[in-house]
């Protein structure tokens, strides 16, 4: 059972503030965001509280990293006109939802999330036996659920967190979505759509509940999406009524798996700051050239006259990304026959990476020179995000009987 409404699905994703981004982020994440921002209502944010879960002992770098990262988003083409860009800690409602969700989250759910033990192992030098670190995925659930996001673009390593978020939403709706007079309220809400729509809704609901007809489910969701004169609360009720549960206050999100970036690092491993194998988006052109010219090649190809094998050469994946068919054939043939040298082989990549980075760098420079503009973009985004977050919190508080006088 999914709850992504067929239209206007909201997309939400976050990045921890790691400072300047590199080509791995660009090809793995940002290009995807840039496409999504035109198709969906996108919310992208800096997960600065998540950074604190591991860097609580020295958070001093977080503000600068946040600023630099947002500049890289903007420079790469993430647009404040198309997407809402904000900073997690500036929307304190995330923390409130995190707290409320923590009341009903079984400890075991958090302890069995694979990243919990993995990261503790990986970051051995840090003491991560903290309450905050255990709650990392739950904070992420709050990030997602507070915007009722339908789709969450994430890498493989984050899928388990989205899965847990689905379980949290289901549990929440199960516990707090049961109004004593739910069916009556849903029937009333249905009538507000008008006779014709109400009849159609009944027919679709029956087809879904009695025959499991998925098509009817999507059509009925689209019908609800199109209703301008019913309240959000009524819409949630009808969604829940449609699927046979209680009121659906927090919809279950779906992960949108970002294909593993084809962009490896300069040494063939995953491109990552911790492996010192990156080309940053703001790498100076000379530095780009130097890094590429000195990157390792097929280790068997020692002399210029030795034939090589692109399959084992870290340069080849770069050609797969940057070079057209004919250039790729030139590499394959020239390498295997020792007709081209490695520097010659790398030159088209040097040119392509520089050409790719030039407009990004000039944009980044523009934004760097206008820090107030960047601040305004973030402030506006935070305001917009907060408006949505407040709406959800009003519903959540109500559902949890926190609507005191
Ligand atoms: N945990 C994510 C990461 O490390 C960042 C993140 C925080 C996130 N909250 C999120 C991603 C919500 C998607 C949705 O990459
Ligand atoms: Fe690698 Fe190109 Fe050299 Fe072949 S010619 S080993 S593909 S750099």
PDB file of C-alpha atoms in Angstrom, residues 124-361:
ATOM      1  CA  UNK A 124      35.637   4.250  15.972  1.00  0.00           C
ATOM      2  CA  UNK A 125      37.581   7.311  17.095  1.00  0.00           C
ATOM      3  CA  UNK A 126      34.294   8.982  18.097  1.00  0.00           C
ATOM      4  CA  UNK A 127      32.072   8.071  20.977  1.00  0.00           C
ATOM      5  CA  UNK A 128      28.790   7.457  19.219  1.00  0.00           C
ATOM      6  CA  UNK A 129      27.125   5.605  22.048  1.00  0.00           C
ATOM      7  CA  UNK A 130      24.827   8.607  22.417  1.00  0.00           C
ATOM      8  CA  UNK A 131      21.105   9.087  22.554  1.00  0.00           C
ATOM      9  CA  UNK A 132      21.290  11.544  19.632  1.00  0.00           C
ATOM     10  CA  UNK A 133      23.137   9.141  17.375  1.00  0.00           C
ATOM     11  CA  UNK A 134      20.726   6.309  18.098  1.00  0.00           C
ATOM     12  CA  UNK A 135      17.946   8.697  17.113  1.00  0.00           C
ATOM     13  CA  UNK A 136      19.568   9.656  13.795  1.00  0.00           C
ATOM     14  CA  UNK A 137      17.105   7.729  11.611  1.00  0.00           C
ATOM     15  CA  UNK A 138      14.138   8.923  13.634  1.00  0.00           C
ATOM     16  CA  UNK A 139      15.180  12.530  13.144  1.00  0.00           C
ATOM     17  CA  UNK A 140      15.337  11.707   9.450  1.00  0.00           C
ATOM     18  CA  UNK A 141      11.817  10.281   9.664  1.00  0.00           C
ATOM     19  CA  UNK A 142      10.638  13.537  11.219  1.00  0.00           C
ATOM     20  CA  UNK A 143      12.337  15.471   8.381  1.00  0.00           C
ATOM     21  CA  UNK A 144      10.405  13.453   5.834  1.00  0.00           C
ATOM     22  CA  UNK A 145       7.038  13.121   7.534  1.00  0.00           C
ATOM     23  CA  UNK A 146       6.728  16.753   8.544  1.00  0.00           C
ATOM     24  CA  UNK A 147       6.466  17.653   4.837  1.00  0.00           C
ATOM     25  CA  UNK A 148       4.319  14.605   4.017  1.00  0.00           C
ATOM     26  CA  UNK A 149       6.877  13.876   1.320  1.00  0.00           C
ATOM     27  CA  UNK A 150       5.911  11.166  -1.140  1.00  0.00           C
ATOM     28  CA  UNK A 151       9.343  10.621  -2.622  1.00  0.00           C
ATOM     29  CA  UNK A 152      12.737  10.714  -0.969  1.00  0.00           C
ATOM     30  CA  UNK A 153      15.739  10.612  -3.305  1.00  0.00           C
ATOM     31  CA  UNK A 154      18.504   8.813  -1.438  1.00  0.00           C
ATOM     32  CA  UNK A 155      21.493   6.586  -2.043  1.00  0.00           C
ATOM     33  CA  UNK A 156      21.500   2.879  -1.261  1.00  0.00           C
ATOM     34  CA  UNK A 157      22.871   3.468   2.244  1.00  0.00           C
ATOM     35  CA  UNK A 158      19.811   5.505   3.225  1.00  0.00           C
ATOM     36  CA  UNK A 159      17.061   3.216   1.988  1.00  0.00           C
ATOM     37  CA  UNK A 160      16.751   1.510   5.372  1.00  0.00           C
ATOM     38  CA  UNK A 161      16.010   4.909   6.916  1.00  0.00           C
ATOM     39  CA  UNK A 162      13.163   5.535   4.502  1.00  0.00           C
ATOM     40  CA  UNK A 163      11.850   2.030   5.178  1.00  0.00           C
ATOM     41  CA  UNK A 164      11.851   2.757   8.891  1.00  0.00           C
ATOM     42  CA  UNK A 165      10.053   6.024   8.191  1.00  0.00           C
ATOM     43  CA  UNK A 166       7.299   4.057   6.478  1.00  0.00           C
ATOM     44  CA  UNK A 167       6.941   1.866   9.541  1.00  0.00           C
ATOM     45  CA  UNK A 168       6.849   4.906  11.800  1.00  0.00           C
ATOM     46  CA  UNK A 169       4.122   6.508   9.661  1.00  0.00           C
ATOM     47  CA  UNK A 170       2.098   3.318   9.667  1.00  0.00           C
ATOM     48  CA  UNK A 171       2.400   2.992  13.430  1.00  0.00           C
ATOM     49  CA  UNK A 172       1.525   6.622  13.959  1.00  0.00           C
ATOM     50  CA  UNK A 173      -1.575   6.426  11.782  1.00  0.00           C
ATOM     51  CA  UNK A 174      -2.573   3.196  13.413  1.00  0.00           C
ATOM     52  CA  UNK A 175      -2.330   4.608  16.937  1.00  0.00           C
ATOM     53  CA  UNK A 176      -3.507   8.175  16.399  1.00  0.00           C
ATOM     54  CA  UNK A 177      -5.533   7.991  13.205  1.00  0.00           C
ATOM     55  CA  UNK A 178      -8.452   6.183  14.780  1.00  0.00           C
ATOM     56  CA  UNK A 179     -11.181   8.656  15.515  1.00  0.00           C
ATOM     57  CA  UNK A 180     -14.183   7.085  17.212  1.00  0.00           C
ATOM     58  CA  UNK A 181     -16.495   8.452  14.564  1.00  0.00           C
ATOM     59  CA  UNK A 182     -14.054   7.971  11.683  1.00  0.00           C
ATOM     60  CA  UNK A 183     -16.475   6.379   9.237  1.00  0.00           C
ATOM     61  CA  UNK A 184     -19.117   9.057   9.854  1.00  0.00           C
ATOM     62  CA  UNK A 185     -16.627  11.819   9.349  1.00  0.00           C
ATOM     63  CA  UNK A 186     -15.324  10.210   6.182  1.00  0.00           C
ATOM     64  CA  UNK A 187     -18.873   9.881   4.845  1.00  0.00           C
ATOM     65  CA  UNK A 188     -19.500  13.557   5.584  1.00  0.00           C
ATOM     66  CA  UNK A 189     -16.255  14.535   3.886  1.00  0.00           C
ATOM     67  CA  UNK A 190     -17.230  12.438   0.892  1.00  0.00           C
ATOM     68  CA  UNK A 191     -20.500  14.299   0.496  1.00  0.00           C
ATOM     69  CA  UNK A 192     -18.645  17.594   0.407  1.00  0.00           C
ATOM     70  CA  UNK A 193     -17.229  16.562  -2.966  1.00  0.00           C
ATOM     71  CA  UNK A 194     -20.669  16.679  -4.528  1.00  0.00           C
ATOM     72  CA  UNK A 195     -23.027  13.868  -5.516  1.00  0.00           C
ATOM     73  CA  UNK A 196     -21.284  12.823  -8.683  1.00  0.00           C
ATOM     74  CA  UNK A 197     -17.810  12.658  -7.191  1.00  0.00           C
ATOM     75  CA  UNK A 198     -19.085  10.952  -4.065  1.00  0.00           C
ATOM     76  CA  UNK A 199     -20.660   8.232  -6.185  1.00  0.00           C
ATOM     77  CA  UNK A 200     -17.512   7.803  -8.234  1.00  0.00           C
ATOM     78  CA  UNK A 201     -15.447   7.639  -5.043  1.00  0.00           C
ATOM     79  CA  UNK A 202     -17.693   4.874  -3.676  1.00  0.00           C
ATOM     80  CA  UNK A 203     -17.358   2.879  -6.853  1.00  0.00           C
ATOM     81  CA  UNK A 204     -13.562   3.194  -6.941  1.00  0.00           C
ATOM     82  CA  UNK A 205     -13.234   2.427  -3.240  1.00  0.00           C
ATOM     83  CA  UNK A 206     -15.300  -0.716  -3.633  1.00  0.00           C
ATOM     84  CA  UNK A 207     -13.269  -1.841  -6.659  1.00  0.00           C
ATOM     85  CA  UNK A 208     -10.067  -1.360  -4.700  1.00  0.00           C
ATOM     86  CA  UNK A 209     -11.200  -2.885  -1.427  1.00  0.00           C
ATOM     87  CA  UNK A 210     -13.123  -5.790  -2.901  1.00  0.00           C
ATOM     88  CA  UNK A 211     -10.973  -6.636  -5.912  1.00  0.00           C
ATOM     89  CA  UNK A 212      -7.685  -4.954  -5.010  1.00  0.00           C
ATOM     90  CA  UNK A 213      -7.887  -2.973  -8.236  1.00  0.00           C
ATOM     91  CA  UNK A 214      -4.798  -0.712  -8.224  1.00  0.00           C
ATOM     92  CA  UNK A 215      -6.026   1.363 -11.131  1.00  0.00           C
ATOM     93  CA  UNK A 216      -9.147   2.330  -9.149  1.00  0.00           C
ATOM     94  CA  UNK A 217      -6.920   3.266  -6.235  1.00  0.00           C
ATOM     95  CA  UNK A 218      -4.874   5.664  -8.382  1.00  0.00           C
ATOM     96  CA  UNK A 219      -7.937   7.153 -10.006  1.00  0.00           C
ATOM     97  CA  UNK A 220      -9.540   7.704  -6.607  1.00  0.00           C
ATOM     98  CA  UNK A 221      -6.382   9.359  -5.287  1.00  0.00           C
ATOM     99  CA  UNK A 222      -6.297  11.651  -8.301  1.00  0.00           C
ATOM    100  CA  UNK A 223      -9.939  12.466  -7.667  1.00  0.00           C
ATOM    101  CA  UNK A 224      -9.120  13.485  -4.087  1.00  0.00           C
ATOM    102  CA  UNK A 225      -6.154  15.493  -5.287  1.00  0.00           C
ATOM    103  CA  UNK A 226      -8.420  17.478  -7.579  1.00  0.00           C
ATOM    104  CA  UNK A 227     -10.884  18.496  -4.884  1.00  0.00           C
ATOM    105  CA  UNK A 228     -10.523  22.170  -4.151  1.00  0.00           C
ATOM    106  CA  UNK A 229     -13.301  22.493  -1.583  1.00  0.00           C
ATOM    107  CA  UNK A 230     -12.385  19.877   0.969  1.00  0.00           C
ATOM    108  CA  UNK A 231      -9.997  20.567   3.838  1.00  0.00           C
ATOM    109  CA  UNK A 232      -6.651  18.844   4.242  1.00  0.00           C
ATOM    110  CA  UNK A 233      -8.044  16.966   7.223  1.00  0.00           C
ATOM    111  CA  UNK A 234     -10.939  15.662   5.159  1.00  0.00           C
ATOM    112  CA  UNK A 235      -8.602  14.681   2.378  1.00  0.00           C
ATOM    113  CA  UNK A 236      -6.481  12.627   4.825  1.00  0.00           C
ATOM    114  CA  UNK A 237      -9.649  11.020   6.126  1.00  0.00           C
ATOM    115  CA  UNK A 238     -10.813  10.088   2.671  1.00  0.00           C
ATOM    116  CA  UNK A 239      -7.384   8.744   1.757  1.00  0.00           C
ATOM    117  CA  UNK A 240      -7.480   6.534   4.838  1.00  0.00           C
ATOM    118  CA  UNK A 241     -11.082   5.541   4.152  1.00  0.00           C
ATOM    119  CA  UNK A 242     -10.150   4.650   0.585  1.00  0.00           C
ATOM    120  CA  UNK A 243      -7.355   2.336   1.639  1.00  0.00           C
ATOM    121  CA  UNK A 244      -9.297   0.789   4.467  1.00  0.00           C
ATOM    122  CA  UNK A 245      -7.357   2.151   7.416  1.00  0.00           C
ATOM    123  CA  UNK A 246      -7.988   5.006   9.790  1.00  0.00           C
ATOM    124  CA  UNK A 247      -7.267   8.595   9.028  1.00  0.00           C
ATOM    125  CA  UNK A 248      -3.961   8.935   7.276  1.00  0.00           C
ATOM    126  CA  UNK A 249      -2.207  11.758   9.043  1.00  0.00           C
ATOM    127  CA  UNK A 250       1.329  10.953   8.006  1.00  0.00           C
ATOM    128  CA  UNK A 251       1.573   9.387   4.534  1.00  0.00           C
ATOM    129  CA  UNK A 252       4.185   6.717   3.897  1.00  0.00           C
ATOM    130  CA  UNK A 253       7.051   7.933   1.703  1.00  0.00           C
ATOM    131  CA  UNK A 254       8.822   5.953  -0.992  1.00  0.00           C
ATOM    132  CA  UNK A 255      12.569   5.944  -1.486  1.00  0.00           C
ATOM    133  CA  UNK A 256      13.636   7.151  -4.906  1.00  0.00           C
ATOM    134  CA  UNK A 257      16.872   5.302  -5.303  1.00  0.00           C
ATOM    135  CA  UNK A 258      19.646   7.433  -6.721  1.00  0.00           C
ATOM    136  CA  UNK A 259      21.632   5.123  -8.957  1.00  0.00           C
ATOM    137  CA  UNK A 260      25.114   4.684  -7.576  1.00  0.00           C
ATOM    138  CA  UNK A 261      27.118   7.465  -9.102  1.00  0.00           C
ATOM    139  CA  UNK A 262      29.097   6.217 -12.068  1.00  0.00           C
ATOM    140  CA  UNK A 263      31.615   8.818 -11.032  1.00  0.00           C
ATOM    141  CA  UNK A 264      34.501   7.108  -9.273  1.00  0.00           C
ATOM    142  CA  UNK A 265      37.353   8.960  -7.673  1.00  0.00           C
ATOM    143  CA  UNK A 266      40.757   9.606  -9.186  1.00  0.00           C
ATOM    144  CA  UNK A 267      42.013   6.278  -7.816  1.00  0.00           C
ATOM    145  CA  UNK A 268      39.065   4.173  -8.940  1.00  0.00           C
ATOM    146  CA  UNK A 269      37.467   3.976  -5.465  1.00  0.00           C
ATOM    147  CA  UNK A 270      34.274   5.864  -4.671  1.00  0.00           C
ATOM    148  CA  UNK A 271      34.893   9.618  -4.895  1.00  0.00           C
ATOM    149  CA  UNK A 272      35.018  10.826  -1.326  1.00  0.00           C
ATOM    150  CA  UNK A 273      36.773  13.496   0.664  1.00  0.00           C
ATOM    151  CA  UNK A 274      38.048  10.909   3.102  1.00  0.00           C
ATOM    152  CA  UNK A 275      39.914   9.105   0.302  1.00  0.00           C
ATOM    153  CA  UNK A 276      41.496  12.344  -0.996  1.00  0.00           C
ATOM    154  CA  UNK A 277      40.530  11.365  -4.549  1.00  0.00           C
ATOM    155  CA  UNK A 278      38.141  14.166  -5.435  1.00  0.00           C
ATOM    156  CA  UNK A 279      37.837  16.952  -7.957  1.00  0.00           C
ATOM    157  CA  UNK A 280      35.867  19.658  -6.252  1.00  0.00           C
ATOM    158  CA  UNK A 281      33.298  21.717  -8.127  1.00  0.00           C
ATOM    159  CA  UNK A 282      35.451  24.748  -7.466  1.00  0.00           C
ATOM    160  CA  UNK A 283      38.774  23.145  -8.382  1.00  0.00           C
ATOM    161  CA  UNK A 284      40.932  25.613 -10.334  1.00  0.00           C
ATOM    162  CA  UNK A 285      41.336  24.628 -14.017  1.00  0.00           C
ATOM    163  CA  UNK A 286      45.088  24.064 -13.609  1.00  0.00           C
ATOM    164  CA  UNK A 287      44.465  21.851 -10.648  1.00  0.00           C
ATOM    165  CA  UNK A 288      41.886  19.831 -12.620  1.00  0.00           C
ATOM    166  CA  UNK A 289      44.483  19.239 -15.277  1.00  0.00           C
ATOM    167  CA  UNK A 290      47.178  18.334 -12.790  1.00  0.00           C
ATOM    168  CA  UNK A 291      44.967  15.907 -10.887  1.00  0.00           C
ATOM    169  CA  UNK A 292      43.827  14.140 -14.022  1.00  0.00           C
ATOM    170  CA  UNK A 293      47.283  13.973 -15.556  1.00  0.00           C
ATOM    171  CA  UNK A 294      48.717  12.387 -12.436  1.00  0.00           C
ATOM    172  CA  UNK A 295      45.876   9.970 -11.776  1.00  0.00           C
ATOM    173  CA  UNK A 296      46.831   6.293 -12.015  1.00  0.00           C
ATOM    174  CA  UNK A 297      46.173   4.245 -15.150  1.00  0.00           C
ATOM    175  CA  UNK A 298      46.295   0.538 -15.987  1.00  0.00           C
ATOM    176  CA  UNK A 299      49.088  -0.612 -13.658  1.00  0.00           C
ATOM    177  CA  UNK A 300      50.264  -3.161 -16.252  1.00  0.00           C
ATOM    178  CA  UNK A 301      50.926  -0.435 -18.770  1.00  0.00           C
ATOM    179  CA  UNK A 302      54.391   0.616 -17.712  1.00  0.00           C
ATOM    180  CA  UNK A 303      55.974   1.779 -20.935  1.00  0.00           C
ATOM    181  CA  UNK A 304      54.325   3.828 -23.664  1.00  0.00           C
ATOM    182  CA  UNK A 305      54.755   0.845 -25.993  1.00  0.00           C
ATOM    183  CA  UNK A 306      52.916  -1.572 -23.677  1.00  0.00           C
ATOM    184  CA  UNK A 307      49.322  -2.191 -24.705  1.00  0.00           C
ATOM    185  CA  UNK A 308      46.804  -1.356 -21.979  1.00  0.00           C
ATOM    186  CA  UNK A 309      43.358  -2.441 -20.870  1.00  0.00           C
ATOM    187  CA  UNK A 310      40.687   0.202 -20.237  1.00  0.00           C
ATOM    188  CA  UNK A 311      38.662  -2.307 -18.177  1.00  0.00           C
ATOM    189  CA  UNK A 312      41.158  -2.075 -15.336  1.00  0.00           C
ATOM    190  CA  UNK A 313      42.037   1.593 -15.776  1.00  0.00           C
ATOM    191  CA  UNK A 314      40.449   4.256 -13.507  1.00  0.00           C
ATOM    192  CA  UNK A 315      40.475   6.659 -16.454  1.00  0.00           C
ATOM    193  CA  UNK A 316      37.980   4.609 -18.452  1.00  0.00           C
ATOM    194  CA  UNK A 317      34.927   5.350 -16.233  1.00  0.00           C
ATOM    195  CA  UNK A 318      35.601   9.034 -16.831  1.00  0.00           C
ATOM    196  CA  UNK A 319      35.383   8.414 -20.575  1.00  0.00           C
ATOM    197  CA  UNK A 320      32.105   6.587 -20.021  1.00  0.00           C
ATOM    198  CA  UNK A 321      30.724   9.757 -18.483  1.00  0.00           C
ATOM    199  CA  UNK A 322      32.343  12.458 -20.530  1.00  0.00           C
ATOM    200  CA  UNK A 323      33.160  11.081 -23.978  1.00  0.00           C
ATOM    201  CA  UNK A 324      31.007  10.356 -26.976  1.00  0.00           C
ATOM    202  CA  UNK A 325      30.921   7.057 -28.812  1.00  0.00           C
ATOM    203  CA  UNK A 326      33.680   7.872 -31.283  1.00  0.00           C
ATOM    204  CA  UNK A 327      36.049   9.120 -28.618  1.00  0.00           C
ATOM    205  CA  UNK A 328      35.361   5.980 -26.587  1.00  0.00           C
ATOM    206  CA  UNK A 329      36.216   3.828 -29.595  1.00  0.00           C
ATOM    207  CA  UNK A 330      39.398   5.804 -30.090  1.00  0.00           C
ATOM    208  CA  UNK A 331      40.352   5.065 -26.465  1.00  0.00           C
ATOM    209  CA  UNK A 332      39.509   1.364 -26.672  1.00  0.00           C
ATOM    210  CA  UNK A 333      41.419   0.799 -29.886  1.00  0.00           C
ATOM    211  CA  UNK A 334      44.295   3.144 -29.125  1.00  0.00           C
ATOM    212  CA  UNK A 335      44.876   1.792 -25.621  1.00  0.00           C
ATOM    213  CA  UNK A 336      44.771  -1.890 -26.533  1.00  0.00           C
ATOM    214  CA  UNK A 337      47.133  -1.371 -29.494  1.00  0.00           C
ATOM    215  CA  UNK A 338      49.411   1.068 -27.668  1.00  0.00           C
ATOM    216  CA  UNK A 339      48.699   3.586 -30.389  1.00  0.00           C
ATOM    217  CA  UNK A 340      47.883   6.349 -27.916  1.00  0.00           C
ATOM    218  CA  UNK A 341      49.655   7.411 -24.767  1.00  0.00           C
ATOM    219  CA  UNK A 342      47.928   7.843 -21.444  1.00  0.00           C
ATOM    220  CA  UNK A 343      48.280  11.628 -21.364  1.00  0.00           C
ATOM    221  CA  UNK A 344      46.806  11.806 -24.832  1.00  0.00           C
ATOM    222  CA  UNK A 345      43.980   9.573 -23.663  1.00  0.00           C
ATOM    223  CA  UNK A 346      43.262  11.797 -20.681  1.00  0.00           C
ATOM    224  CA  UNK A 347      43.192  15.077 -22.618  1.00  0.00           C
ATOM    225  CA  UNK A 348      39.534  14.887 -23.746  1.00  0.00           C
ATOM    226  CA  UNK A 349      38.560  14.350 -20.109  1.00  0.00           C
ATOM    227  CA  UNK A 350      40.603  17.314 -18.936  1.00  0.00           C
ATOM    228  CA  UNK A 351      38.785  19.425 -21.521  1.00  0.00           C
ATOM    229  CA  UNK A 352      35.344  18.036 -20.681  1.00  0.00           C
ATOM    230  CA  UNK A 353      35.668  18.435 -16.914  1.00  0.00           C
ATOM    231  CA  UNK A 354      36.930  21.981 -17.319  1.00  0.00           C
ATOM    232  CA  UNK A 355      34.068  22.805 -19.654  1.00  0.00           C
ATOM    233  CA  UNK A 356      31.588  21.286 -17.222  1.00  0.00           C
ATOM    234  CA  UNK A 357      32.985  23.207 -14.264  1.00  0.00           C
ATOM    235  CA  UNK A 358      33.431  26.605 -15.953  1.00  0.00           C
ATOM    236  CA  UNK A 359      29.775  27.737 -15.755  1.00  0.00           C
ATOM    237  CA  UNK A 360      29.373  26.249 -12.260  1.00  0.00           C
ATOM    238  CA  UNK A 361      32.413  28.141 -11.064  1.00  0.00           C
TER     239      UNK A 361
END
